[in-house]
Tab-separated table of C-alpha atoms in Angstrom:
chain	number	residue	atom	x	y	z
A	41	MET	CA	238.716	59.885	22.262
A	42	GLU	CA	241.606	59.519	19.792
A	43	VAL	CA	239.215	58.233	17.145
A	44	GLN	CA	236.932	61.184	17.790
A	45	LYS	CA	239.815	63.640	17.398
A	46	LYS	CA	240.850	61.939	14.196
A	47	GLN	CA	237.328	62.322	12.824
A	48	GLN	CA	237.193	65.979	13.779
A	49	ILE	CA	240.454	66.617	11.926
A	50	ASP	CA	239.167	64.817	8.814
A	51	LYS	CA	237.877	67.916	7.053
A	52	GLY	CA	237.214	65.939	3.871
A	53	ALA	CA	234.395	64.022	5.551
A	54	SER	CA	230.797	64.895	4.740
A	55	LEU	CA	229.453	67.219	7.471
A	56	SER	CA	232.832	66.817	9.147
A	57	GLU	CA	231.678	68.421	12.400
A	58	VAL	CA	229.258	65.532	13.099
A	59	ASN	CA	230.665	62.728	10.932
A	60	GLN	CA	231.122	59.495	12.979
A	61	SER	CA	230.180	61.469	16.109
A	62	VAL	CA	227.422	59.218	17.521
A	63	GLU	CA	228.554	56.227	19.557
A	64	VAL	CA	227.011	52.825	18.791
A	65	PRO	CA	226.995	50.225	21.599
A	66	GLU	CA	228.918	47.011	21.075
A	67	THR	CA	225.936	44.769	21.777
A	68	THR	CA	223.960	42.012	20.139
A	69	SER	CA	220.666	43.433	21.420
A	70	PHE	CA	218.491	44.362	18.442
A	71	TRP	CA	216.523	47.049	20.287
A	72	ARG	CA	219.532	48.749	21.891
A	73	THR	CA	221.295	48.879	18.543
A	74	LEU	CA	218.187	50.149	16.745
A	75	LYS	CA	217.816	52.867	19.376
A	76	ALA	CA	221.373	54.030	18.643
A	77	PHE	CA	220.764	54.116	14.887
A	78	ILE	CA	217.287	55.706	15.015
A	79	GLY	CA	217.478	59.392	14.120
A	80	PRO	CA	218.873	60.155	10.658
A	81	GLY	CA	215.734	58.685	9.104
A	82	ALA	CA	213.661	61.303	10.936
A	83	LEU	CA	215.556	64.115	9.210
A	84	VAL	CA	215.014	62.359	5.887
A	85	ALA	CA	211.290	61.845	6.601
A	86	VAL	CA	210.899	65.595	7.136
A	87	GLY	CA	211.364	66.158	3.415
A	88	TYR	CA	208.415	63.862	2.753
A	89	MET	CA	205.976	65.866	4.876
A	90	ASP	CA	207.091	69.461	4.293
A	91	PRO	CA	204.643	72.274	3.345
A	92	GLY	CA	205.074	71.394	-0.324
A	93	ASN	CA	203.190	68.146	0.299
A	94	TRP	CA	200.252	69.861	1.895
A	95	ILE	CA	198.827	71.764	-1.053
A	96	THR	CA	199.261	68.938	-3.563
A	97	SER	CA	197.921	66.244	-1.221
A	98	VAL	CA	194.958	68.156	0.230
A	99	VAL	CA	193.952	69.606	-3.152
A	100	GLY	CA	194.407	66.129	-4.657
A	101	GLY	CA	191.905	64.739	-2.162
A	102	ALA	CA	189.510	67.662	-2.563
A	103	SER	CA	189.623	67.354	-6.357
A	104	TYR	CA	189.584	63.585	-6.922
A	105	LYS	CA	188.668	62.204	-3.503
A	106	TYR	CA	190.717	59.092	-2.586
A	107	LEU	CA	191.934	58.299	-6.129
A	108	LEU	CA	195.495	59.614	-5.669
A	109	LEU	CA	196.170	57.598	-2.487
A	110	SER	CA	197.721	55.004	-4.793
A	111	ILE	CA	200.269	57.640	-5.870
A	112	VAL	CA	201.097	58.368	-2.213
A	113	LEU	CA	201.664	54.633	-1.634
A	114	ILE	CA	203.753	54.079	-4.763
A	115	SER	CA	205.887	57.162	-4.191
A	116	SER	CA	206.479	56.131	-0.561
A	117	LEU	CA	207.685	52.686	-1.644
A	118	MET	CA	209.941	54.349	-4.223
A	119	ALA	CA	211.267	56.624	-1.478
A	120	MET	CA	212.119	53.669	0.762
A	121	GLN	CA	214.067	51.995	-2.026
A	122	LEU	CA	215.994	55.104	-3.049
A	123	GLN	CA	216.721	56.315	0.486
A	124	GLN	CA	218.095	52.906	1.426
A	125	MET	CA	220.475	53.179	-1.532
A	126	ALA	CA	221.494	56.710	-0.506
A	127	GLY	CA	222.176	55.761	3.111
A	128	LYS	CA	224.087	52.675	2.013
A	129	LEU	CA	226.238	54.717	-0.369
A	130	GLY	CA	227.299	57.004	2.477
A	131	ILE	CA	228.106	54.227	4.934
A	132	VAL	CA	229.996	51.952	2.539
A	133	THR	CA	231.971	54.509	0.481
A	134	ARG	CA	232.257	57.170	3.242
A	135	GLN	CA	231.196	59.719	0.624
A	136	ASP	CA	227.851	61.462	0.248
A	137	LEU	CA	226.126	61.532	-3.154
A	138	ALA	CA	227.539	64.973	-3.993
A	139	GLN	CA	231.107	63.848	-3.208
A	140	ALA	CA	230.654	60.629	-5.192
A	141	THR	CA	229.340	62.614	-8.168
A	142	ALA	CA	232.292	65.009	-8.026
A	143	THR	CA	234.758	62.106	-7.768
A	144	HIS	CA	233.443	59.649	-10.330
A	145	LEU	CA	231.602	61.625	-13.039
A	146	PRO	CA	232.999	63.910	-15.790
A	147	SER	CA	233.418	67.568	-14.834
A	148	TRP	CA	230.762	68.846	-17.278
A	149	LEU	CA	228.169	66.431	-15.880
A	150	ARG	CA	229.208	67.189	-12.309
A	151	TYR	CA	228.567	70.929	-12.733
A	152	LEU	CA	225.328	70.366	-14.652
A	153	LEU	CA	224.012	68.232	-11.813
A	154	PHE	CA	225.214	70.823	-9.306
A	155	VAL	CA	223.139	73.553	-10.990
A	156	ILE	CA	220.057	71.312	-11.153
A	157	ILE	CA	220.234	70.263	-7.494
A	158	GLU	CA	220.813	73.873	-6.392
A	159	LEU	CA	217.638	74.866	-8.275
A	160	ALA	CA	215.845	71.954	-6.606
A	161	LEU	CA	217.030	73.223	-3.218
A	162	MET	CA	215.605	76.643	-4.096
A	163	ALA	CA	212.272	75.021	-5.006
A	164	THR	CA	212.294	73.144	-1.697
A	165	ASP	CA	213.146	76.286	0.229
A	166	LEU	CA	210.371	78.149	-1.571
A	167	ALA	CA	207.792	75.800	-0.039
A	168	GLU	CA	209.343	76.221	3.416
A	169	VAL	CA	209.394	80.025	3.121
A	170	ILE	CA	205.772	80.297	2.040
A	171	GLY	CA	204.498	77.617	4.426
A	172	SER	CA	206.217	79.058	7.517
A	173	GLY	CA	205.335	82.643	6.549
A	174	ILE	CA	201.653	81.846	6.073
A	175	ALA	CA	201.593	79.901	9.374
A	176	LEU	CA	202.964	82.951	11.224
A	177	HIS	CA	200.473	85.170	9.393
A	178	LEU	CA	197.553	82.938	10.397
A	179	LEU	CA	198.634	82.422	14.007
A	180	PHE	CA	199.669	85.970	14.894
A	181	GLY	CA	197.938	88.135	12.305
A	182	TRP	CA	201.155	89.674	11.000
A	183	PRO	CA	201.135	91.023	7.409
A	184	LEU	CA	201.854	88.155	5.024
A	185	MET	CA	204.997	89.531	3.398
A	186	LEU	CA	206.394	90.542	6.798
A	187	SER	CA	205.807	87.002	8.071
A	188	ILE	CA	207.621	85.584	5.045
A	189	PHE	CA	210.607	87.870	5.597
A	190	VAL	CA	210.682	86.902	9.299
A	191	THR	CA	211.456	83.328	8.195
A	192	VAL	CA	214.948	84.557	7.281
A	193	LEU	CA	215.675	84.599	11.022
A	194	ASP	CA	215.392	80.824	11.255
A	195	VAL	CA	218.877	80.785	9.718
A	196	PHE	CA	220.093	80.924	13.299
A	197	LEU	CA	217.910	78.034	14.507
A	198	LEU	CA	220.158	75.287	13.176
A	199	LEU	CA	223.311	77.116	14.258
A	200	GLY	CA	222.176	76.850	17.867
A	201	LEU	CA	221.064	73.239	17.524
A	202	MET	CA	224.336	72.108	15.928
A	203	LYS	CA	226.217	73.258	19.025
A	204	LEU	CA	224.105	70.923	21.159
A	205	GLY	CA	225.069	67.820	19.175
A	206	PHE	CA	223.492	65.864	16.333
A	207	ARG	CA	221.346	63.700	18.624
A	208	LYS	CA	219.667	66.862	19.927
A	209	ILE	CA	218.796	67.870	16.361
A	210	GLU	CA	217.281	64.423	15.788
A	211	ALA	CA	215.250	64.733	19.006
A	212	VAL	CA	213.858	68.160	18.047
A	213	VAL	CA	212.947	66.949	14.559
A	214	SER	CA	211.298	63.777	15.894
A	215	THR	CA	209.233	65.808	18.366
A	216	LEU	CA	207.983	68.111	15.608
A	217	ILE	CA	207.153	65.084	13.417
A	218	MET	CA	205.050	63.541	16.188
A	219	THR	CA	203.283	66.890	16.653
A	220	ILE	CA	202.360	66.964	12.959
A	221	LEU	CA	201.296	63.296	12.986
A	222	LEU	CA	199.047	63.619	16.036
A	223	ILE	CA	197.385	66.810	14.769
A	224	PHE	CA	196.517	65.321	11.386
A	225	LEU	CA	195.442	62.029	12.923
A	226	TYR	CA	192.999	63.947	15.113
A	227	LEU	CA	191.739	66.087	12.211
A	228	THR	CA	191.237	63.009	10.038
A	229	VAL	CA	189.430	60.950	12.690
A	230	ILE	CA	186.855	63.670	13.388
A	231	SER	CA	186.307	64.161	9.625
A	232	GLN	CA	184.919	60.577	9.466
A	233	PRO	CA	186.395	59.473	6.116
A	234	SER	CA	185.095	56.521	4.089
A	235	ILE	CA	187.118	53.425	5.006
A	236	SER	CA	186.060	51.605	1.822
A	237	GLY	CA	186.975	54.672	-0.241
A	238	ILE	CA	190.416	54.777	1.383
A	239	LEU	CA	191.091	51.086	0.718
A	240	LYS	CA	189.932	51.445	-2.908
A	241	GLY	CA	192.080	54.562	-3.299
A	242	PHE	CA	195.262	52.627	-2.545
A	243	LEU	CA	194.653	50.497	-5.665
A	244	PRO	CA	196.299	52.064	-8.778
A	245	SER	CA	193.938	53.346	-11.477
A	246	GLY	CA	194.628	54.150	-15.130
A	247	SER	CA	192.242	57.112	-14.910
A	248	ILE	CA	195.082	59.102	-13.323
A	249	PHE	CA	196.335	59.767	-16.867
A	250	ASP	CA	193.051	61.457	-17.800
A	251	LEU	CA	193.856	65.094	-18.618
A	252	HIS	CA	190.438	66.425	-17.607
A	253	GLN	CA	190.833	69.306	-15.151
A	254	ARG	CA	189.035	69.722	-11.867
A	255	GLY	CA	189.821	72.546	-9.489
A	256	GLY	CA	192.345	73.928	-11.989
A	257	ASN	CA	194.595	70.845	-12.007
A	258	THR	CA	194.641	67.572	-13.930
A	259	LYS	CA	195.054	64.267	-12.115
A	260	LEU	CA	198.491	63.813	-13.696
A	261	THR	CA	199.691	67.262	-12.612
A	262	LEU	CA	198.674	66.593	-9.023
A	263	ALA	CA	200.065	63.045	-9.170
A	264	LEU	CA	203.461	64.305	-10.310
A	265	GLY	CA	203.262	67.066	-7.729
A	266	ILE	CA	202.739	64.411	-5.044
A	267	ILE	CA	205.699	62.415	-6.369
A	268	GLY	CA	207.840	65.541	-6.461
A	269	ALA	CA	206.803	66.408	-2.913
A	270	THR	CA	207.299	62.842	-1.687
A	271	VAL	CA	210.433	61.591	-3.445
A	272	MET	CA	212.599	64.692	-3.111
A	273	PRO	CA	216.026	64.883	-4.786
A	274	HIS	CA	217.711	66.780	-1.953
A	275	ASN	CA	216.861	63.974	0.480
A	276	LEU	CA	219.136	61.586	-1.392
A	277	TYR	CA	222.094	63.907	-0.767
A	278	LEU	CA	221.069	64.478	2.846
A	279	HIS	CA	220.689	60.794	3.718
A	280	SER	CA	223.971	59.777	2.097
A	281	SER	CA	225.673	62.241	4.449
A	282	ILE	CA	223.890	61.896	7.783
A	283	SER	CA	223.970	58.086	7.590
A	284	GLN	CA	227.677	58.589	8.355
A	285	THR	CA	227.002	60.200	11.751
A	286	ARG	CA	227.075	56.770	13.433
A	287	ARG	CA	230.448	55.379	14.514
A	288	VAL	CA	231.477	52.450	12.300
A	289	ASP	CA	234.563	50.268	12.620
A	290	TYR	CA	235.676	50.058	8.985
A	291	ASP	CA	238.313	47.467	9.859
A	292	ASN	CA	235.472	45.106	10.773
A	293	PRO	CA	233.202	44.112	7.821
A	294	GLU	CA	230.488	42.965	10.240
A	295	SER	CA	230.346	46.499	11.722
A	296	VAL	CA	229.673	47.900	8.240
A	297	ARG	CA	227.004	45.275	7.569
A	298	ARG	CA	225.316	46.108	10.860
A	299	ALA	CA	225.380	49.826	10.079
A	300	VAL	CA	223.732	49.246	6.673
A	301	ARG	CA	221.127	46.927	8.184
A	302	PHE	CA	220.057	49.271	10.968
A	303	MET	CA	220.201	52.330	8.704
A	304	THR	CA	217.617	50.512	6.562
A	305	TRP	CA	215.414	49.850	9.591
A	306	ASP	CA	215.637	53.487	10.657
A	307	SER	CA	214.883	54.782	7.171
A	308	ASN	CA	211.889	52.509	6.554
A	309	ILE	CA	210.338	53.134	9.980
A	310	GLN	CA	210.558	56.908	9.619
A	311	LEU	CA	209.369	56.906	5.995
A	312	SER	CA	206.394	54.785	7.053
A	313	LEU	CA	205.425	57.617	9.422
A	314	ALA	CA	205.798	60.079	6.540
A	315	PHE	CA	203.560	57.840	4.411
A	316	VAL	CA	200.903	57.933	7.139
A	317	VAL	CA	201.078	61.743	7.342
A	318	ASN	CA	200.819	62.157	3.558
A	319	SER	CA	197.895	59.738	3.435
A	320	LEU	CA	196.158	61.651	6.236
A	321	LEU	CA	196.600	64.902	4.317
A	322	LEU	CA	194.931	63.501	1.208
A	323	ILE	CA	192.217	61.717	3.224
A	324	LEU	CA	191.479	64.950	5.078
A	325	GLY	CA	191.105	66.776	1.762
A	326	ALA	CA	188.754	64.085	0.467
A	327	ALA	CA	186.647	63.766	3.628
A	328	LEU	CA	186.228	67.440	4.487
A	329	PHE	CA	186.825	69.397	1.309
A	330	TYR	CA	185.655	67.234	-1.632
A	331	GLY	CA	183.747	69.434	-4.033
A	332	HIS	CA	185.382	72.558	-2.621
A	333	ALA	CA	188.822	72.256	-4.289
A	334	SER	CA	188.713	75.806	-5.622
A	335	GLN	CA	187.974	77.065	-2.108
A	336	ILE	CA	190.893	75.355	-0.351
A	337	SER	CA	193.708	75.724	-2.878
A	338	ALA	CA	195.625	78.000	-0.505
A	339	PHE	CA	196.810	77.534	3.077
A	340	ALA	CA	194.735	80.446	4.358
A	341	GLN	CA	191.671	79.005	2.617
A	342	MET	CA	192.251	75.650	4.325
A	343	TYR	CA	192.683	77.436	7.640
A	344	ASN	CA	189.418	79.325	7.187
A	345	ALA	CA	187.585	76.293	5.787
A	346	LEU	CA	188.277	74.263	8.933
A	347	ALA	CA	186.270	76.857	10.882
A	348	ASP	CA	183.504	77.197	8.260
A	349	PRO	CA	180.455	74.916	8.805
A	350	LYS	CA	179.474	75.363	5.142
A	351	ILE	CA	182.620	73.530	4.088
A	352	ALA	CA	183.831	71.435	7.033
A	353	GLY	CA	180.328	70.698	8.306
A	354	SER	CA	179.553	70.036	11.958
A	355	VAL	CA	183.211	69.464	12.924
A	356	ALA	CA	184.222	73.019	11.968
A	357	SER	CA	185.841	75.006	14.777
A	358	GLY	CA	188.506	77.596	15.474
A	359	LEU	CA	190.515	74.927	17.331
A	360	LEU	CA	190.902	72.883	14.145
A	361	SER	CA	192.165	75.947	12.290
A	362	THR	CA	194.697	76.714	15.020
A	363	LEU	CA	195.949	73.110	15.100
A	364	PHE	CA	196.353	73.225	11.327
A	365	ALA	CA	198.470	76.400	11.537
A	366	VAL	CA	200.614	74.943	14.349
A	367	ALA	CA	201.280	71.811	12.284
A	368	LEU	CA	202.156	73.984	9.271
A	369	LEU	CA	204.664	75.989	11.320
A	370	ALA	CA	206.189	72.796	12.764
A	371	SER	CA	206.537	71.390	9.256
A	372	GLY	CA	208.215	74.535	7.938
A	373	GLN	CA	210.705	74.661	10.816
A	374	ASN	CA	211.558	70.998	10.422
A	375	SER	CA	212.264	71.544	6.743
A	376	THR	CA	214.447	74.529	7.634
A	377	ILE	CA	216.789	72.260	9.614
A	378	THR	CA	217.172	69.660	6.877
A	379	GLY	CA	217.372	72.296	4.121
A	380	THR	CA	220.300	73.963	5.856
A	381	LEU	CA	222.200	70.708	6.213
A	382	THR	CA	221.567	69.740	2.587
A	383	GLY	CA	222.761	73.137	1.323
A	384	GLN	CA	226.045	72.610	3.136
A	385	ILE	CA	226.386	69.016	1.859
A	386	VAL	CA	225.764	69.988	-1.775
A	387	MET	CA	228.043	73.034	-1.711
A	388	GLU	CA	230.948	71.197	-0.098
A	389	GLY	CA	230.493	67.956	-2.016
A	390	PHE	CA	230.122	69.290	-5.556
A	391	VAL	CA	232.513	72.239	-5.586
A	392	HIS	CA	234.555	71.656	-2.401
A	393	LEU	CA	233.534	75.116	-1.241
A	394	ARG	CA	233.379	75.384	2.546
A	395	LEU	CA	231.408	78.384	3.728
A	396	PRO	CA	229.878	79.235	7.112
A	397	GLN	CA	226.525	77.540	7.624
A	398	TRP	CA	224.781	80.827	8.323
A	399	PHE	CA	226.024	82.227	5.006
A	400	ILE	CA	224.876	79.190	2.985
A	401	ARG	CA	221.462	79.286	4.638
A	402	LEU	CA	221.070	83.036	4.254
A	403	VAL	CA	221.944	82.950	0.552
A	404	THR	CA	219.596	80.036	-0.234
A	405	ARG	CA	216.814	81.622	1.790
A	406	LEU	CA	217.184	84.982	0.001
A	407	LEU	CA	217.214	83.216	-3.379
A	408	ALA	CA	214.004	81.422	-2.398
A	409	LEU	CA	212.449	84.788	-1.546
A	410	LEU	CA	213.017	86.137	-5.073
A	411	PRO	CA	210.130	84.297	-6.800
A	412	VAL	CA	207.881	85.140	-3.834
A	413	ILE	CA	208.716	88.852	-4.175
A	414	LEU	CA	208.252	88.758	-7.958
A	415	ALA	CA	204.901	87.007	-7.633
A	416	ALA	CA	203.793	89.549	-5.028
A	417	LEU	CA	204.793	92.452	-7.286
A	418	ILE	CA	203.020	91.002	-10.333
A	419	TRP	CA	199.904	89.405	-8.852
A	420	GLY	CA	199.841	90.792	-5.307
A	421	SER	CA	200.668	89.050	-2.050
A	422	ARG	CA	197.581	86.840	-2.067
A	423	GLU	CA	197.823	83.480	-0.365
A	424	LYS	CA	196.344	81.656	-3.358
A	425	VAL	CA	199.030	82.992	-5.700
A	426	LEU	CA	201.804	81.985	-3.307
A	427	ASP	CA	200.298	78.539	-2.774
A	428	GLN	CA	200.176	78.006	-6.533
A	429	LEU	CA	203.911	78.676	-6.525
A	430	ILE	CA	204.262	75.764	-4.100
A	431	VAL	CA	202.364	73.421	-6.446
A	432	TYR	CA	204.663	74.260	-9.354
A	433	SER	CA	207.761	74.064	-7.157
A	434	GLN	CA	206.788	70.456	-6.378
A	435	VAL	CA	206.293	69.735	-10.080
A	436	PHE	CA	209.801	71.108	-10.696
A	437	LEU	CA	211.164	68.784	-8.007
A	438	SER	CA	209.661	65.812	-9.830
A	439	LEU	CA	211.384	67.041	-13.011
A	440	ALA	CA	214.720	67.336	-11.203
A	441	LEU	CA	214.408	63.950	-9.528
A	442	PRO	CA	215.801	61.728	-12.352
A	443	PHE	CA	219.036	63.763	-12.364
A	444	SER	CA	219.677	62.554	-8.822
A	445	ILE	CA	218.252	59.039	-9.160
A	446	PHE	CA	220.355	57.855	-12.111
A	447	PRO	CA	223.755	58.685	-10.532
A	448	LEU	CA	222.633	57.129	-7.227
A	449	ILE	CA	221.615	53.860	-8.876
A	450	TYR	CA	224.812	53.837	-10.950
A	451	PHE	CA	227.053	54.265	-7.899
A	452	THR	CA	225.255	51.762	-5.666
A	453	SER	CA	225.219	49.150	-8.446
A	454	SER	CA	229.006	49.315	-8.848
A	455	LYS	CA	230.945	46.348	-7.474
A	456	LYS	CA	234.093	48.503	-7.476
A	457	LEU	CA	232.539	51.144	-5.201
A	458	MET	CA	230.200	49.066	-3.060
A	459	GLY	CA	231.841	45.630	-2.898
A	460	GLU	CA	229.515	43.096	-1.267
A	461	HIS	CA	226.977	45.858	-0.615
A	462	LYS	CA	226.225	46.613	-4.260
A	463	ASN	CA	222.579	46.466	-5.289
A	464	ALA	CA	221.080	43.116	-6.171
A	465	ILE	CA	220.359	42.755	-9.890
A	466	TRP	CA	216.590	42.854	-9.308
A	467	ASN	CA	216.935	45.992	-7.198
A	468	THR	CA	219.020	47.734	-9.850
A	469	ALA	CA	216.567	46.766	-12.611
A	470	LEU	CA	213.593	47.942	-10.554
A	471	ALA	CA	215.285	51.226	-9.671
A	472	TYR	CA	216.216	51.973	-13.271
A	473	GLY	CA	212.657	51.092	-14.299
A	474	VAL	CA	211.306	53.601	-11.768
A	475	ALA	CA	213.740	56.263	-12.992
A	476	VAL	CA	212.792	55.712	-16.643
A	477	ILE	CA	209.048	55.803	-15.902
A	478	LEU	CA	209.461	59.011	-13.905
A	479	THR	CA	211.448	60.585	-16.728
A	480	ILE	CA	208.796	59.666	-19.329
A	481	LEU	CA	205.999	61.018	-17.130
A	482	ASN	CA	207.913	64.235	-16.567
A	483	ILE	CA	208.461	64.743	-20.294
A	484	LYS	CA	204.727	64.217	-20.795
A	485	LEU	CA	204.015	66.768	-18.063
A	486	ILE	CA	206.224	69.391	-19.742
A	487	ILE	CA	204.452	68.831	-23.065
A	488	ASP	CA	201.033	69.117	-21.381
A	489	LEU	CA	201.996	72.323	-19.592
A	490	PHE	CA	203.173	73.961	-22.856
A	491	GLN	CA	200.028	72.811	-24.663
């Protein structure tokens, strides 16, 4: 109890209200310990299956069949590597990535990174706003813009959950993840995809760099969109914070080692589920919608296509459409929870500004509504226009990603900061290689977009 009080008083801790709040049993049982550590990875996995993934993955499958499955696989492996580093940084240094950046980098670079990650949070929130709004519109028939504005009310969702304890938040998120997984597993099974095509699709192909357009997007644009939707910069900040929710005895090195080990198990298990969901999304697009990319480039079009025998064939039904909308709403609400937490982490870590959670969420949500409102005023509130905003928001996330990766690798490779837990040389080299390749691809994408 005294330790708990001490933690509650430590206002400098990341997410101080839940930091070190979850008890971990003193046991040698692998499964009991894993059960105690399972949870934070679920919140991280949410960012890898949010509404932003849906458009890019489904359209990717509808445009180029199973070809981009290799990108889903590669980006998932990259995510596992980077998220393990992020979680390890939080546990070992007791600082999240935002706090470490503010402490160890020059002021000018600190504020530059702060602006970039705040814009990335807006791009993430944009996908949540549009996805949840369209789901409400499809399920209940409300006017689209009204449904989007109703999403502002979910500001209060996390406030209620936080009062119930962090484990309750993890349970709610895990339940919604399983709902999404089961729905897409069912949709994919009845679509009868090509097993040989799926297996071939997981093998990388150089044709991804072909700039020929199909369905309005090149392979590279969709590939980078998938990477941006899969490896999301805000997740690195989130994981480095919530990995600290488990009680660790910092006077005992073995306790720290155990925390890092089981954090890695949790992260990889949950990200494997996210990989399955993202693969199912692309497979569904390839199996049901190939050749109809221009007809399913918006959520409402996908919803309608699942009930249209001309597109979805003999499996088409209103039930499939409803299940799709339910999964979309579950995904948007999950992302709302993690987006709120990340907004608080970034604001407090970078600029040491502590504001009420409801205020942070309300401001970020209203900022995310601005491009939606502008797009509606210029092009009308058509679903296809709003869904195109999601595609480009994911491309922006892939552009912002290197600005979070490089500091993370730098910190976790430091013997001074990490001690015995610093990255192995091979891991550091591989991570920097990934960051450099991503940066080069993103520069190429910018050039292609301007051309």
